[in-house]
Amino acid sequence: MAGEIGHEGENPLPDSFGSRPWLFQMHGSTKQTCTFFDPMNNSLEERILPEFLRGKACLGCYEEWVLLADELTRECFFLSIISFSKIYLPPFPECPDIFQTIVSISSPLDTSNCIVILVCFSKTFLLVCSPSRKRWKKVPLKYFNKNIGSLGGPSVIYNEQLFVMDTMGVTLVIDVAPLIKGCVKMSIIDHLWPCPVSPSLYTYLVKCAGDLFSVLVHSYGSGKMITHVEVRRLELSGNEMHWRRVQDIGDHTFFLAGRCGRSLPANKAWGLQRNCIYVPVDYSDGARFYKFCLDDGLLTFTFLLETNGELNRLQWALPTKMMQTVEEDIFNSCHVTRSNATDSTVTGKEDEFQMVNISRRWDELPIELVELFFPRLSLVDCLRLPSVCKGWFKAASSFVQKGKVWPWLMHLPNLKYQSCKFFDPLCCKEYTLKINADVVGRDHLALRFSKNGWVVVTEGNKRVFILNPFTAQVINLPPLLRDYIFDGISFISEPTSPDFVVYGFFFQICGEFVKISSWRPGEEEWTVLEFRPSVPFFPSSNNPVLCRGEFFCLGRKGELGVFNPELETWMVLCKPEPVHTTEPEYGIEYCHLLEFNGDLISVFRTDDTKKLICVFKLDQLEMKWEKLENLGDVMFFVDYRNSIAIPSPEKKYANRIYVPRFEGSMDSKKGVFYSMEDNRYHPSLHTVEEPLTCVWIEPKLASS
């Protein structure tokens, strides 16, 4: 609905604006309205602006003040959203694009020592002024470090210093007071990159409860599909400042938009959840409003509004004063997982058995009798049997492998819980298993690949290990020669086999060369092979697939690259011809490669709900992709890196493609799948949850 505003004296704001968090967007000269979005109630209002606000764009919001600039006249002033009073600044100079700037203020606007600093995108200077001055002062930044890029990241004033990130991930720290005289006193905090998941990211700086945080939101290429979120806190060691990664922001909530970040104490009355981050992101099908929870690592979104590429102008308006209610400790709430419930039941039975004089051990129970109750147990209970009695391991693993087993979605909610979670999409159940003691305490973990019950995990940027979460086995690999930059990773044979080999694939961004790293048990370091093929190859995000003794890699256009591990050769096949005639933008879609019964199958999908998923099967005789309209009795499980195809255990599950998302609360979750029959998602993607650190894994106890 829209409110009609006739002249300056009338209020162009929604009634509850300023009393709780709102998003708003002023459209400059393109529209004479302002769009207001209440994300907590999912409501949208379009308000006609009074004459004095038309043609203005909002560059930032600071407490009750918003900084407005006129596109044509370059007039700029601060406007109070409470009293509608103005504080004028000098007109912007001609040099910067006012919509590619970030503004920081040193102190409240009504104080005499207030300094306003304008950080211009892709420039190497600052613009500085105060409300009492008649013009902006241009302050060049003389870089003394060749690894410093141009300005392009967020900025904020903290402890009388300006913190601003450049395009290389370096944080510049500049004393504020000397800037008004044109003097620069600067130091740097080293790089936050390389990104552990993807090369595309958004960065934010947030002041919260006396601390300064940096937030890195990683996305998959130009498609802007969020793949990872990191939070780091500024810490001081002697005279050195550095960023340290944290997994908790306490009883606060972060609000991110454009290049700005702000914080508030969590308030249940507004629907805010503690330890969460809210951020709008522009997609091809419209803007989405995301909530990322640091407690469980889950990402959820709702559709926001049509932005037409103007999302960088979206701003948060947060309450300046609030009555904070007493927060209950969410860790004491009734978030009981199935594994916790099972553990409490087992404990109760143990107490009961202590009252009875039992003279025989569990391992003395005849194995034939043990096998009789296997069919009555759930799969997760079978996985727990070896912890009751080691002698039952062989029988339990044999039963698990003979039974109907399908992939579960494994994810790491937060290592402070010292556990990992598994979601069964067919039975709609979630389980929690304790992590191996050797893994507990490790930080910055990311799940990269899974096969036969084993998961390749990276720790930070240099360490790799392989974990079987069902048997608690861990195999540590040597440190990488460089940071983890693999575009894909896989292995041959079981990790406990002497024939086991790990392969990591790195493709140079321009397609000029390919580096393939390998490691075998007993080796102290990785072996690297480098190839410079005549045909460039631009890989998709999916891991390579082992088929008929060779690794096949899927390109973004649908072409295939092949690595022969025995001959140590790499080549790009001239056939099949690509699915796409032109090179898609990196990250515009997910490209998956699967193997099923010796056949190669490719899947192309996006997060755009208006576009269909396309599936192709490789005709090995004609060497061409044939489009599939139906999967038959097969089902796929695809995530950001991994893809698995299996026969459907029941007819009702066939012809589906499961994605790493689910809907519902803890005990009533539903797996999200794409039906090839009606070409749509079930349920809709609009309000589903997605764990960011996850991988599909087939439960397995023993080696083949």
XYZ file of C-alpha atoms in Angstrom:
704
model
C 0.000 0.000 0.000
C 1.148 3.577 -0.555
C 0.758 6.679 1.534
C -0.041 9.954 -0.216
C 2.227 12.800 0.855
C 1.193 16.185 -0.465
C 3.758 18.674 0.900
C 6.770 19.028 3.169
C 4.838 19.208 6.374
C 3.371 15.732 6.153
C 5.137 12.601 7.357
C 6.436 10.411 4.514
C 7.275 7.578 6.914
C 5.209 4.518 7.953
C 3.593 4.813 11.371
C 5.930 2.346 13.127
C 9.068 3.505 11.314
C 11.854 4.063 13.844
C 10.282 1.894 16.528
C 11.782 -1.345 15.186
C 14.250 -2.329 12.418
C 13.169 -1.312 8.913
C 14.782 -1.463 5.489
C 14.197 1.457 3.145
C 15.314 2.490 -0.318
C 15.253 5.928 -1.904
C 15.376 5.748 -5.685
C 16.998 9.075 -6.540
C 15.764 10.599 -9.782
C 14.324 7.310 -11.094
C 11.234 7.344 -8.834
C 9.437 9.878 -6.654
C 8.747 7.316 -3.960
C 10.561 5.586 -1.140
C 10.177 1.844 -0.553
C 9.869 0.654 3.043
C 10.166 -3.002 4.015
C 9.414 -4.397 7.451
C 11.375 -7.684 7.378
C 10.033 -8.901 10.703
C 6.426 -8.743 9.439
C 7.306 -9.295 5.775
C 5.316 -6.202 4.774
C 6.061 -3.662 2.062
C 5.000 -0.019 1.745
C 5.596 2.460 -1.077
C 5.399 6.106 0.032
C 5.286 9.181 -2.184
C 8.018 11.591 -1.141
C 7.496 15.303 -0.445
C 9.082 17.704 -2.918
C 12.186 18.430 -0.850
C 13.122 14.707 -0.766
C 12.558 13.881 -4.429
C 15.629 13.179 -6.510
C 17.629 12.376 -3.374
C 19.552 9.184 -2.690
C 20.442 7.892 0.768
C 24.154 7.258 1.328
C 23.978 6.119 4.925
C 22.019 6.027 8.162
C 23.537 7.027 11.517
C 21.365 6.777 14.604
C 18.389 9.054 13.783
C 20.196 10.773 10.899
C 20.235 9.807 7.219
C 22.681 11.358 4.746
C 20.916 12.414 1.548
C 22.474 13.561 -1.721
C 20.951 15.059 -4.855
C 22.019 13.342 -8.086
C 21.859 16.544 -10.164
C 22.856 19.413 -7.873
C 25.158 17.276 -5.640
C 23.619 19.002 -2.623
C 23.950 16.881 0.516
C 22.597 17.128 4.040
C 21.775 15.030 7.077
C 18.046 14.640 7.819
C 16.616 13.588 11.177
C 13.915 10.928 10.786
C 12.479 12.057 14.136
C 12.330 15.872 13.868
C 12.949 16.295 10.093
C 15.602 18.906 10.908
C 18.588 19.260 8.541
C 22.333 19.638 8.927
C 23.910 20.783 5.665
C 27.287 19.717 4.311
C 29.217 21.282 1.432
C 28.090 20.062 -2.014
C 29.847 16.930 -3.211
C 32.787 17.490 -5.576
C 32.389 16.394 -9.167
C 34.984 13.613 -9.006
C 33.281 10.779 -7.095
C 30.195 8.845 -8.068
C 28.061 9.649 -5.037
C 26.374 6.244 -5.282
C 29.728 4.445 -5.043
C 30.760 5.975 -1.740
C 30.725 5.066 1.946
C 30.328 7.744 4.583
C 31.593 7.616 8.172
C 31.171 10.177 10.942
C 33.506 10.550 13.910
C 31.055 11.769 16.557
C 27.440 12.944 16.953
C 26.475 15.500 14.328
C 25.480 18.147 16.840
C 29.010 18.332 18.311
C 31.648 20.816 17.160
C 34.359 18.191 16.583
C 32.306 16.061 14.187
C 34.247 14.942 11.088
C 32.572 13.400 8.041
C 34.722 11.108 5.872
C 33.773 10.003 2.365
C 35.420 6.812 1.060
C 35.213 6.692 -2.753
C 35.021 3.354 -4.533
C 38.125 2.366 -6.575
C 39.955 5.581 -5.553
C 43.111 6.144 -3.528
C 42.003 9.224 -1.626
C 39.487 10.312 1.012
C 37.140 13.309 1.061
C 36.916 14.957 4.484
C 34.839 17.813 5.883
C 32.798 18.938 8.858
C 29.385 20.637 8.965
C 31.097 23.952 9.735
C 33.344 23.919 6.641
C 32.512 25.236 3.183
C 34.170 22.544 1.048
C 35.414 18.978 1.079
C 39.136 18.345 1.492
C 40.780 15.748 -0.753
C 43.292 13.641 1.221
C 45.533 11.316 -0.872
C 46.585 8.019 0.657
C 50.233 7.159 0.012
C 50.484 3.380 0.093
C 53.724 1.928 1.370
C 52.695 -1.690 0.742
C 52.477 -3.034 -2.828
C 49.863 -5.556 -1.709
C 47.359 -2.810 -0.922
C 44.655 -2.306 -3.538
C 42.268 0.552 -4.238
C 39.462 1.459 -1.867
C 36.394 -0.683 -2.349
C 35.361 -2.229 0.929
C 33.434 -1.007 3.978
C 34.558 1.705 6.379
C 33.750 2.689 9.951
C 35.192 4.990 12.608
C 36.139 3.100 15.767
C 38.175 4.415 18.716
C 38.953 7.643 16.825
C 40.419 5.701 13.906
C 39.001 5.086 10.435
C 38.970 1.407 9.472
C 38.528 0.868 5.747
C 39.034 -2.281 3.659
C 40.607 -2.242 0.229
C 40.052 -4.560 -2.739
C 42.882 -6.882 -1.616
C 41.417 -7.582 1.810
C 43.826 -5.314 3.681
C 42.338 -3.172 6.465
C 43.685 0.372 6.535
C 43.717 2.009 9.985
C 43.876 5.814 9.788
C 43.854 8.330 12.646
C 40.807 10.570 12.183
C 41.816 13.854 13.833
C 44.743 14.740 11.490
C 42.626 14.136 8.363
C 40.823 17.476 8.623
C 44.241 19.133 8.120
C 45.128 16.826 5.237
C 47.576 14.717 7.271
C 47.577 10.904 7.166
C 48.820 8.612 9.907
C 48.131 5.073 8.719
C 48.838 1.441 9.593
C 47.495 -1.785 8.118
C 46.003 -5.087 9.250
C 46.981 -7.903 6.937
C 44.753 -9.727 4.460
C 41.461 -11.412 5.297
C 41.633 -13.412 2.042
C 41.999 -15.848 0.402
C 38.420 -16.934 0.712
C 38.138 -20.582 1.830
C 35.080 -21.326 -0.306
C 34.640 -18.928 -3.213
C 36.390 -15.899 -4.706
C 33.324 -13.631 -4.540
C 32.391 -11.980 -1.274
C 30.870 -8.989 0.459
C 32.606 -7.452 3.455
C 31.149 -5.413 6.304
C 32.474 -3.703 9.421
C 30.207 -3.663 12.473
C 30.631 -1.924 15.830
C 29.018 -3.892 18.634
C 29.188 -3.578 22.433
C 32.577 -1.840 22.378
C 34.127 -4.274 19.873
C 34.727 -4.082 16.131
C 33.761 -7.028 13.925
C 34.328 -7.827 10.263
C 31.759 -9.971 8.485
C 32.610 -11.788 5.255
C 29.670 -13.083 3.238
C 31.016 -15.414 0.554
C 28.991 -16.016 -2.572
C 29.285 -18.273 -5.588
C 30.344 -15.972 -8.415
C 28.064 -13.526 -10.181
C 25.002 -15.535 -9.187
C 25.507 -14.213 -5.626
C 24.407 -17.513 -4.071
C 25.672 -17.366 -0.472
C 28.035 -20.219 0.355
C 29.794 -19.172 3.554
C 29.667 -16.553 6.321
C 32.588 -15.641 8.582
C 32.713 -13.292 11.565
C 35.979 -11.958 12.959
C 36.676 -9.683 15.923
C 39.427 -7.090 16.087
C 42.008 -7.995 18.735
C 45.160 -6.294 19.980
C 48.398 -8.200 20.657
C 50.959 -5.768 21.984
C 51.017 -3.014 19.373
C 49.698 -5.295 16.631
C 46.047 -5.507 15.581
C 44.626 -8.593 13.908
C 41.299 -10.210 13.037
C 40.400 -13.394 14.927
C 37.537 -15.566 13.772
C 34.682 -16.032 16.261
C 31.506 -18.089 16.170
C 29.437 -16.070 18.604
C 28.336 -12.429 18.761
C 26.474 -12.995 22.015
C 23.044 -11.514 22.670
C 23.258 -9.247 19.649
C 22.002 -9.129 16.090
C 23.884 -7.755 13.079
C 22.131 -5.855 10.282
C 23.998 -5.618 6.969
C 23.038 -3.769 3.781
C 24.927 -2.110 0.947
C 28.395 -1.741 2.420
C 27.227 -0.831 5.924
C 26.800 -2.904 9.049
C 25.071 -2.116 12.342
C 24.091 -3.994 15.486
C 21.384 -4.123 18.141
C 20.770 -6.207 21.248
C 18.427 -9.043 20.334
C 14.796 -8.204 21.087
C 12.155 -10.944 21.020
C 9.383 -8.373 20.754
C 10.693 -7.486 17.292
C 11.224 -11.092 16.281
C 15.012 -10.756 16.481
C 17.096 -13.805 17.306
C 20.370 -13.550 19.205
C 23.637 -14.474 17.517
C 22.138 -13.910 14.054
C 22.997 -11.834 10.994
C 20.381 -10.270 8.690
C 21.334 -9.225 5.155
C 19.471 -8.567 1.871
C 21.052 -9.979 -1.306
C 20.089 -9.240 -4.904
C 19.253 -12.274 -7.065
C 18.042 -12.649 -10.614
C 14.497 -13.329 -9.376
C 14.455 -10.380 -6.957
C 16.050 -9.417 -3.666
C 16.114 -11.941 -0.847
C 16.215 -11.222 2.858
C 18.606 -13.668 4.555
C 19.034 -14.636 8.173
C 22.199 -16.523 9.109
C 22.299 -18.118 12.565
C 25.764 -18.599 14.032
C 24.413 -21.091 16.584
C 23.467 -23.782 14.065
C 25.022 -22.537 10.817
C 21.625 -22.391 9.074
C 20.711 -19.899 6.368
C 17.073 -18.933 5.669
C 15.570 -16.384 3.311
C 12.336 -14.737 2.270
C 11.691 -12.749 -0.897
C 12.089 -9.041 -0.350
C 11.266 -6.837 -3.359
C 12.126 -6.115 -6.979
C 15.264 -3.973 -6.838
C 16.354 -3.564 -10.478
C 19.999 -3.639 -9.448
C 19.592 -0.858 -6.845
C 20.244 -3.000 -3.807
C 23.406 -1.038 -2.968
C 21.073 1.844 -2.023
C 19.122 -0.217 0.491
C 19.622 1.027 4.056
C 18.746 -0.092 7.569
C 16.901 2.278 9.904
C 17.290 1.003 13.462
C 15.646 2.336 16.633
C 17.808 4.830 18.486
C 16.249 3.996 21.857
C 14.726 0.742 22.957
C 13.292 -1.006 26.002
C 15.255 -4.251 26.110
C 13.346 -7.141 27.617
C 15.086 -9.738 29.707
C 16.394 -12.382 27.311
C 16.039 -16.012 28.170
C 19.058 -18.196 27.604
C 18.281 -19.980 24.365
C 20.637 -22.782 25.268
C 18.273 -23.692 28.106
C 15.233 -23.767 25.829
C 13.621 -26.969 24.683
C 15.849 -27.504 21.632
C 16.312 -31.209 22.249
C 17.673 -33.176 19.312
C 16.817 -36.776 18.653
C 20.248 -37.885 19.728
C 19.843 -36.073 23.067
C 16.491 -37.745 23.606
C 18.032 -41.097 22.794
C 20.962 -40.490 25.101
C 18.661 -39.640 27.994
C 16.657 -42.812 27.368
C 19.792 -44.926 27.314
C 20.984 -43.307 30.521
C 17.697 -44.124 32.174
C 17.955 -47.771 31.136
C 21.498 -47.945 32.462
C 20.291 -46.674 35.831
C 17.559 -49.299 35.813
C 19.982 -52.099 34.951
C 22.280 -51.048 37.783
C 19.567 -52.202 40.139
C 19.744 -55.706 38.689
C 22.607 -58.097 39.241
C 23.869 -58.875 35.725
C 26.701 -61.368 35.708
C 27.349 -61.559 31.934
C 28.776 -59.002 29.523
C 27.073 -57.780 26.342
C 29.708 -59.385 24.117
C 28.722 -62.801 25.488
C 25.282 -62.471 23.933
C 25.116 -64.851 20.910
C 25.524 -62.883 17.702
C 22.606 -64.798 16.150
C 20.359 -63.358 18.839
C 21.747 -59.861 18.298
C 20.985 -60.074 14.563
C 17.316 -60.798 15.340
C 16.652 -57.317 16.672
C 18.607 -55.454 13.942
C 15.573 -55.185 11.613
C 13.600 -53.497 14.404
C 16.156 -50.707 14.852
C 16.440 -47.477 12.933
C 19.558 -46.917 10.869
C 20.975 -44.433 13.352
C 20.513 -46.949 16.199
C 22.392 -49.542 14.137
C 25.185 -47.019 13.731
C 25.337 -46.624 17.502
C 25.475 -50.366 18.255
C 29.282 -50.686 18.105
C 29.553 -48.177 20.955
C 27.543 -50.590 23.123
C 29.717 -53.564 22.297
C 32.737 -53.653 19.986
C 32.009 -57.279 19.162
C 28.847 -56.177 17.395
C 30.641 -53.904 14.923
C 30.995 -56.465 12.123
C 27.388 -57.625 12.397
C 26.058 -54.064 12.559
C 28.094 -52.849 9.576
C 27.024 -55.872 7.527
C 23.360 -55.152 8.272
C 23.732 -51.446 7.428
C 25.308 -52.200 4.043
C 22.680 -54.817 3.162
C 19.796 -52.553 4.153
C 18.283 -49.643 2.279
C 20.688 -46.764 2.739
C 20.473 -43.370 1.086
C 22.433 -40.130 1.519
C 21.997 -37.968 4.575
C 22.860 -34.285 4.717
C 25.788 -33.830 7.093
C 26.535 -30.391 8.467
C 28.550 -28.784 11.235
C 26.281 -26.475 13.238
C 29.049 -25.054 15.415
C 32.108 -26.795 16.813
C 31.470 -25.504 20.311
C 28.754 -28.197 20.444
C 31.438 -30.808 19.628
C 29.029 -32.635 17.328
C 27.793 -32.863 13.774
C 24.234 -33.175 12.528
C 22.659 -35.471 9.970
C 19.351 -34.910 8.242
C 17.550 -37.860 6.662
C 15.454 -36.269 3.867
C 13.317 -39.358 3.244
C 12.389 -40.101 6.860
C 12.377 -36.383 7.745
C 14.503 -36.957 10.835
C 17.546 -35.178 12.181
C 20.250 -36.797 14.288
C 23.245 -35.533 16.231
C 26.456 -37.533 16.578
C 29.490 -36.631 18.641
C 32.609 -35.680 16.711
C 35.795 -37.697 17.105
C 37.868 -36.374 20.011
C 40.751 -35.709 17.612
C 38.531 -33.285 15.680
C 37.063 -31.431 18.659
C 38.783 -28.090 19.118
C 39.771 -27.709 15.487
C 38.560 -24.500 13.909
C 37.491 -23.164 10.499
C 36.269 -26.543 9.248
C 34.682 -26.932 5.805
C 33.213 -30.111 4.287
C 34.554 -30.600 0.748
C 33.691 -34.078 -0.535
C 32.206 -37.406 0.590
C 32.435 -40.969 -0.668
C 31.631 -44.343 0.896
C 30.951 -42.805 4.313
C 34.168 -40.725 4.367
C 34.319 -36.923 4.261
C 37.197 -34.729 3.116
C 37.442 -31.812 5.559
C 39.653 -28.742 5.470
C 40.853 -26.979 8.598
C 41.637 -23.375 7.845
C 43.474 -22.818 4.576
C 46.321 -25.335 4.792
C 45.261 -28.530 6.569
C 43.195 -31.393 5.151
C 41.946 -34.521 6.902
C 39.506 -37.318 6.106
C 36.816 -38.294 8.596
C 34.390 -41.174 8.917
C 31.834 -39.693 11.334
C 30.147 -43.069 11.862
C 33.286 -44.956 12.939
C 35.129 -41.901 14.344
C 38.198 -42.672 12.188
C 40.397 -39.729 11.211
C 43.213 -39.692 8.659
C 45.397 -36.580 8.683
C 47.016 -35.467 5.438
C 50.209 -33.386 5.131
C 49.810 -29.587 5.129
C 49.191 -28.067 1.714
C 52.070 -26.310 -0.015
C 49.804 -23.285 -0.506
C 46.415 -22.196 0.810
C 43.475 -24.435 -0.125
C 42.625 -23.277 -3.634
C 41.305 -26.525 -5.110
C 38.327 -26.219 -7.441
C 37.581 -29.882 -6.744
C 38.874 -32.810 -4.690
C 38.301 -36.568 -4.761
C 40.026 -39.857 -3.983
C 40.557 -43.405 -5.247
C 39.861 -46.507 -3.103
C 39.016 -46.535 0.596
C 41.080 -44.267 2.890
C 42.173 -47.363 4.849
C 43.350 -49.125 1.672
C 47.026 -49.159 0.587
C 45.794 -48.087 -2.880
C 44.235 -44.911 -1.490
C 45.136 -41.676 -3.348
C 43.741 -38.140 -2.892
C 43.604 -35.752 -5.867
C 43.054 -31.993 -5.701
C 42.305 -30.020 -8.874
C 43.154 -26.345 -9.400
C 42.270 -24.502 -12.614
C 43.859 -21.146 -13.361
C 41.160 -18.484 -13.663
C 41.955 -17.748 -17.318
C 42.086 -21.454 -18.174
C 45.770 -21.319 -19.141
C 46.977 -24.147 -16.898
C 45.792 -26.949 -14.616
C 47.517 -28.098 -11.429
C 46.630 -31.491 -9.973
C 47.983 -32.330 -6.519
C 48.086 -35.900 -5.178
C 48.926 -37.660 -1.933
C 49.389 -41.338 -1.039
C 49.713 -42.922 2.431
C 53.282 -42.720 3.648
C 54.187 -39.615 1.661
C 55.301 -36.567 3.623
C 54.096 -33.960 1.135
C 51.808 -33.439 -1.832
C 52.984 -34.139 -5.389
C 51.983 -31.503 -7.954
C 51.515 -32.024 -11.698
C 51.102 -29.007 -13.967
C 49.501 -29.094 -17.414
C 49.273 -26.315 -20.004
C 46.670 -27.560 -22.472
C 46.042 -25.936 -25.844
C 42.333 -25.660 -25.013
C 41.407 -23.573 -21.925
C 39.024 -25.118 -19.411
C 36.689 -23.241 -17.069
C 35.390 -25.665 -14.420
C 32.081 -25.743 -12.633
C 32.011 -25.765 -8.835
C 31.393 -29.528 -8.613
C 34.019 -32.099 -7.630
C 35.515 -34.354 -10.328
C 33.815 -37.717 -10.845
C 35.707 -41.020 -11.056
C 34.317 -43.114 -13.917
C 35.989 -46.103 -15.603
C 39.326 -45.295 -13.948
C 39.447 -41.626 -15.028
C 38.444 -38.350 -13.383
C 35.922 -36.320 -15.374
C 35.510 -32.596 -14.713
C 32.482 -30.629 -15.902
C 32.999 -27.198 -17.439
C 30.595 -24.312 -17.033
C 29.412 -24.631 -20.631
C 28.980 -28.413 -20.330
C 32.318 -29.491 -21.825
C 34.358 -32.287 -20.216
C 37.969 -32.405 -19.061
C 39.590 -35.764 -18.270
C 42.511 -36.685 -16.006
C 43.994 -40.164 -16.244
C 45.699 -40.898 -12.899
C 47.586 -43.918 -14.241
C 49.051 -42.145 -17.272
C 49.129 -38.745 -15.506
C 47.574 -36.966 -18.492
C 45.030 -34.168 -18.800
C 42.940 -33.260 -21.823
C 39.798 -31.341 -22.743
C 37.513 -33.486 -24.901
C 36.363 -32.059 -28.238
C 33.121 -33.963 -27.661
C 30.530 -33.742 -26.238
C 29.745 -30.282 -27.509
C 28.865 -27.815 -24.737
C 25.301 -27.435 -23.489
C 25.720 -23.648 -23.518
C 26.893 -21.913 -26.685
C 28.442 -19.011 -24.758
C 30.451 -18.985 -21.550
C 28.050 -18.381 -18.620
C 29.098 -15.910 -15.971
C 30.901 -17.602 -13.119
C 28.429 -18.583 -10.430
C 25.272 -17.886 -12.434
C 24.233 -21.530 -11.994
C 25.192 -24.732 -10.207
C 26.685 -27.366 -12.511
C 26.754 -30.936 -11.185
C 28.358 -34.067 -12.626
C 27.225 -37.515 -11.452
C 28.069 -41.127 -12.220
C 25.413 -43.835 -12.213
C 25.947 -47.389 -13.464
C 28.873 -46.267 -15.590
C 27.009 -43.345 -17.165
C 27.853 -39.655 -16.775
C 24.981 -37.285 -16.012
C 25.133 -33.488 -15.835
C 22.699 -31.249 -13.956
C 22.374 -27.486 -14.432
C 20.322 -25.534 -11.907
C 20.031 -22.072 -10.404
C 18.475 -20.580 -7.292
C 16.105 -18.669 -9.550
C 12.734 -20.270 -8.841
C 11.485 -19.184 -12.273
C 14.017 -21.370 -14.120
C 13.847 -25.135 -14.633
C 16.534 -27.672 -13.766
C 18.120 -29.216 -16.880
C 19.475 -32.794 -16.810
C 21.604 -34.447 -19.529
C 22.996 -37.957 -19.980
C 26.175 -38.583 -21.986
C 25.649 -40.834 -24.988
C 29.003 -42.634 -24.916
C 28.714 -43.875 -28.509
C 27.809 -40.546 -30.098
C 29.639 -38.558 -27.383
C 26.872 -36.002 -27.026
C 24.623 -34.819 -24.233
C 21.026 -36.077 -24.422
C 18.449 -34.173 -22.419
C 16.507 -36.207 -19.858
C 12.921 -35.351 -19.047
C 12.610 -38.166 -16.515
C 15.034 -39.869 -14.109
C 13.062 -43.097 -13.969
C 13.618 -45.028 -10.734
C 16.674 -42.953 -9.840
C 17.088 -40.071 -7.409
C 19.843 -37.457 -7.185
C 21.352 -35.687 -4.181
C 23.288 -32.538 -5.086
C 24.984 -29.848 -3.015
C 27.461 -27.089 -3.667
C 30.368 -29.524 -4.168
C 29.105 -33.096 -4.076
C 26.623 -35.110 -6.169
C 25.288 -38.631 -5.605
C 22.910 -40.763 -7.705
C 21.229 -43.892 -6.294
C 18.315 -46.193 -7.154
C 15.201 -45.020 -5.353
C 14.448 -47.202 -2.291
C 10.710 -46.695 -2.927
C 8.755 -45.638 -5.993
C 7.370 -42.507 -4.339
C 10.884 -41.057 -3.979
C 11.931 -41.680 -7.600
C 12.463 -38.988 -10.219
C 13.567 -36.423 -7.621
C 16.597 -34.191 -7.162
C 17.244 -33.427 -3.486
C 19.037 -30.165 -2.653
C 20.758 -29.308 0.664
C 17.777 -27.574 2.223
C 14.912 -28.383 4.532
C 11.801 -26.792 5.921
C 10.241 -26.863 9.364
C 11.245 -27.016 13.007
C 13.577 -29.452 14.687
C 11.306 -32.493 14.883
C 9.189 -31.866 11.798
C 11.644 -31.029 9.050
C 10.970 -31.836 5.415
C 13.642 -32.319 2.789
C 13.499 -30.019 -0.243
C 13.515 -31.683 -3.654
C 12.933 -30.779 -7.267
C 10.394 -33.006 -8.977
C 11.197 -33.849 -12.589
C 7.530 -34.761 -12.989
C 6.045 -31.295 -12.420
C 9.282 -29.252 -12.720
C 9.081 -27.425 -9.421
C 10.475 -27.488 -5.897
C 8.663 -29.152 -2.995
C 8.275 -27.289 -0.734
C 8.908 -23.844 -2.206
C 12.364 -22.336 -1.655
C 10.912 -19.169 -0.132
C 11.266 -19.979 3.578
C 13.514 -23.039 3.711
C 16.723 -23.463 5.711
C 20.123 -24.240 4.246
C 23.186 -25.298 6.258
C 26.202 -23.585 4.710
C 28.839 -26.108 5.803
C 27.271 -29.317 4.548
C 27.708 -32.320 2.254
C 25.603 -35.332 1.243
C 27.055 -38.527 2.705
C 26.080 -42.197 2.471
C 26.129 -43.792 5.958
C 28.713 -46.542 6.084
C 30.520 -48.337 8.882
C 32.989 -50.640 7.156
C 35.127 -50.657 4.037
C 33.916 -52.504 0.971
